[in-house]
């Protein structure tokens, strides 16, 4: 295991002293080396010397996704391209991807935080890690890969796709740990069952799932179907990739590797930081990143923080499972709903499967409507029509009662909803099509 106890279990005062020293160094560095930061600091009337305490972080300007786009591809670099050893990119919704870069030192830090991540699930050199996150520009594959090697485990660099072959190799190689998106883990389980196998019978004991939102109900489903401990891991390309935060075996929120990534929660309405315990937008400052260090990056992800001690002994701040994104909140007839809330309700309805898609549309008169397509369990579908109508009614009532919105539920046969090898697309917003002028 790579458990950096000295850092991960340090007394808060010691950790904060390290953070402050790193913050001051980083702020001075970006001001000197990156024109974007010099301009934005000057505009805010702040100089690196003004940062005396961690509280002063709140005076620094934010960085947003659009700043990556505006400086595409290498405008935010704080080193020469000669010193960059790796580039990754995440696909943007519009055109150009978000480009990120790493020095050799950054790759080392990434391997360490990913090793800590896997160690949170007690992976050791005796483990065989089946890595089904995509290899390529996406950070998932290579991030997990370097971390697993750092732990000394045996890595199977599967990447995504070819699901039958994945099942065969999980069984033949005796994989003990699996890394992929939560939605893909269920697809694997389902495919194994179709092949007459069961992942419950495999040697898998732990899984590291992230890169897309998933609920506790989904965790329960995965743990049942795969017979493993399912842990949540979080990260984003702009900060480093996976390895920003991870759940330990107590599943009590995700430990943020705060010696490298300084978290804040910002109220999106006021743009001001809020105290521990309050929900808002996760914002990170990369304290040690060399190639492309971001200051106060607004992730768009909604969570809250706590410093309550965790049974594992790690003292780093924990973030609650992501409950949504600032940009995925659906407003339906004035009621705010997150897709994760819909998932929670659906998975409580007996007879439906965790494969669904939410279709948002705008009816004439500018009223938003929601239709949820959800798959029905195999047994149910062959049942009487009356049973299906009953199930549909129950699902609609549950949504109405719990979320206070009326949504149409459409039950579809097993396998109707497209499976994803990577990040699942849960929401189809038809309103966007109208925006873009399509019919
Ligand atoms: O998804 C990095 C990653 C890879 C994390 C593998 C975990 C595992 P991006 O492609 O840049 O990076 O997407 C980042 O994905 O802002 C969140 O909205 C979402 N996300 C990542 N992890 C989680 C999670 C990778 N555990 C964006 N729960 C982030 C919910 C997550 N959302």
Short mmCIF file of C-alpha atoms in Angstrom, two decimals, residues 44-190:
data_model
loop_
_atom_site.label_atom_id
_atom_site.label_comp_id
_atom_site.label_asym_id
_atom_site.label_seq_id
_atom_site.Cartn_x
_atom_site.Cartn_y
_atom_site.Cartn_z
CA UNK A 44 -8.49 42.19 -9.07
CA UNK A 45 -5.87 44.50 -7.54
CA UNK A 46 -4.03 41.70 -5.80
CA UNK A 47 -0.32 40.84 -5.68
CA UNK A 48 1.24 37.52 -4.64
CA UNK A 49 2.71 39.25 -1.56
CA UNK A 50 -0.84 39.91 -0.32
CA UNK A 51 -1.36 36.21 0.43
CA UNK A 52 -0.46 35.92 4.12
CA UNK A 53 -2.86 33.22 5.25
CA UNK A 54 -5.03 30.48 3.76
CA UNK A 55 -8.01 32.80 4.27
CA UNK A 56 -6.46 35.21 1.75
CA UNK A 57 -7.16 32.65 -0.95
CA UNK A 58 -10.65 34.15 -1.12
CA UNK A 59 -9.26 37.37 -2.58
CA UNK A 60 -7.79 35.64 -5.62
CA UNK A 61 -9.77 35.56 -8.86
CA UNK A 62 -11.40 32.36 -10.09
CA UNK A 63 -10.38 30.27 -13.08
CA UNK A 64 -13.12 28.78 -15.24
CA UNK A 65 -13.45 26.30 -18.05
CA UNK A 66 -13.88 29.17 -20.50
CA UNK A 67 -10.37 30.39 -19.59
CA UNK A 68 -8.99 27.12 -20.96
CA UNK A 69 -10.95 27.62 -24.13
CA UNK A 70 -9.81 31.23 -24.50
CA UNK A 71 -6.15 30.27 -24.13
CA UNK A 72 -6.36 27.04 -26.18
CA UNK A 73 -4.26 25.02 -26.47
CA UNK A 74 -1.21 25.99 -24.37
CA UNK A 75 -1.87 29.50 -23.09
CA UNK A 76 -2.12 28.50 -19.42
CA UNK A 77 1.23 26.70 -19.32
CA UNK A 78 3.66 27.95 -16.71
CA UNK A 79 6.62 26.05 -18.15
CA UNK A 80 8.13 25.74 -21.61
CA UNK A 81 6.66 23.01 -23.81
CA UNK A 82 10.13 21.44 -23.66
CA UNK A 83 9.48 20.62 -20.02
CA UNK A 84 6.06 19.09 -20.68
CA UNK A 85 6.18 15.30 -20.88
CA UNK A 86 2.46 14.58 -21.30
CA UNK A 87 -0.71 16.23 -22.54
CA UNK A 88 -4.27 15.08 -21.84
CA UNK A 89 -7.56 16.60 -22.89
CA UNK A 90 -11.21 16.31 -21.99
CA UNK A 91 -13.85 16.70 -24.61
CA UNK A 92 -15.67 19.97 -24.34
CA UNK A 93 -19.33 20.26 -25.18
CA UNK A 94 -18.53 22.80 -27.84
CA UNK A 95 -15.76 22.12 -30.32
CA UNK A 96 -12.28 22.35 -28.88
CA UNK A 97 -11.20 20.13 -25.99
CA UNK A 98 -9.84 21.34 -22.67
CA UNK A 99 -6.09 20.73 -22.83
CA UNK A 100 -3.98 20.00 -19.76
CA UNK A 101 -0.26 19.32 -19.38
CA UNK A 102 2.20 17.63 -17.03
CA UNK A 103 5.90 17.88 -16.25
CA UNK A 104 7.78 14.82 -15.10
CA UNK A 105 7.28 16.02 -11.52
CA UNK A 106 3.51 16.32 -12.11
CA UNK A 107 3.36 12.74 -13.40
CA UNK A 108 5.12 11.66 -10.19
CA UNK A 109 2.61 13.51 -7.98
CA UNK A 110 -0.26 12.01 -10.00
CA UNK A 111 1.11 8.50 -9.56
CA UNK A 112 1.38 9.14 -5.81
CA UNK A 113 -2.17 10.47 -5.36
CA UNK A 114 -3.54 7.61 -7.48
CA UNK A 115 -1.51 5.15 -5.41
CA UNK A 116 -3.06 6.72 -2.30
CA UNK A 117 -6.48 6.36 -3.98
CA UNK A 118 -6.03 2.64 -4.56
CA UNK A 119 -4.58 2.26 -1.08
CA UNK A 120 -7.79 3.79 0.29
CA UNK A 121 -9.34 0.52 -0.94
CA UNK A 122 -6.44 -1.50 0.51
CA UNK A 123 -4.91 -2.46 -2.81
CA UNK A 124 -1.40 -3.88 -2.40
CA UNK A 125 1.27 -5.44 -4.59
CA UNK A 126 -0.59 -8.71 -4.31
CA UNK A 127 -3.57 -7.31 -6.20
CA UNK A 128 -4.40 -7.63 -9.88
CA UNK A 129 -5.99 -4.41 -11.10
CA UNK A 130 -8.27 -4.66 -14.15
CA UNK A 131 -8.24 -1.15 -15.56
CA UNK A 132 -11.17 -0.55 -17.91
CA UNK A 133 -10.99 3.26 -17.88
CA UNK A 134 -10.22 4.53 -21.37
CA UNK A 135 -6.56 4.98 -22.26
CA UNK A 136 -5.82 7.99 -24.41
CA UNK A 137 -6.46 11.69 -24.01
CA UNK A 138 -8.92 10.88 -21.20
CA UNK A 139 -7.09 10.89 -17.85
CA UNK A 140 -8.84 7.82 -16.40
CA UNK A 141 -6.79 5.04 -18.00
CA UNK A 142 -3.27 6.34 -17.55
CA UNK A 143 -4.07 7.88 -14.16
CA UNK A 144 -5.11 4.56 -12.68
CA UNK A 145 -2.31 2.79 -14.52
CA UNK A 146 0.53 4.79 -12.97
CA UNK A 147 -1.06 4.64 -9.52
CA UNK A 148 -1.45 0.87 -9.64
CA UNK A 149 2.16 0.48 -10.76
CA UNK A 150 3.31 2.75 -7.95
CA UNK A 151 1.51 0.48 -5.48
CA UNK A 152 3.30 -2.44 -7.09
CA UNK A 153 0.08 -4.19 -8.11
CA UNK A 154 -0.22 -6.06 -11.40
CA UNK A 155 -2.04 -3.81 -13.88
CA UNK A 156 -4.14 -5.15 -16.71
CA UNK A 157 -4.33 -2.17 -19.13
CA UNK A 158 -7.66 -3.14 -20.71
CA UNK A 159 -9.07 0.29 -21.60
CA UNK A 160 -12.75 0.43 -22.63
CA UNK A 161 -14.67 -1.73 -25.09
CA UNK A 162 -14.77 -5.38 -26.08
CA UNK A 163 -16.88 -6.31 -23.11
CA UNK A 164 -16.93 -10.09 -23.68
CA UNK A 165 -13.17 -10.18 -23.72
CA UNK A 166 -13.07 -8.09 -20.53
CA UNK A 167 -15.20 -10.66 -18.73
CA UNK A 168 -13.00 -13.51 -19.92
CA UNK A 169 -9.82 -11.80 -18.77
CA UNK A 170 -11.24 -10.76 -15.41
CA UNK A 171 -11.91 -14.43 -14.80
CA UNK A 172 -8.77 -15.91 -16.38
CA UNK A 173 -6.30 -13.46 -14.80
CA UNK A 174 -8.05 -13.52 -11.44
CA UNK A 175 -8.45 -9.74 -11.16
CA UNK A 176 -9.07 -8.61 -7.57
CA UNK A 177 -9.72 -4.92 -8.23
CA UNK A 178 -11.62 -3.22 -11.02
CA UNK A 179 -11.51 0.38 -12.21
CA UNK A 180 -14.12 1.80 -14.61
CA UNK A 181 -17.12 4.09 -14.68
CA UNK A 182 -19.98 2.95 -12.42
CA UNK A 183 -22.30 2.57 -15.41
CA UNK A 184 -19.80 0.36 -17.22
CA UNK A 185 -19.43 -1.90 -14.18
CA UNK A 186 -23.14 -2.72 -14.44
CA UNK A 187 -22.78 -3.40 -18.15
CA UNK A 188 -19.94 -5.79 -17.33
CA UNK A 189 -22.09 -7.55 -14.75
CA UNK A 190 -24.96 -7.81 -17.17
#
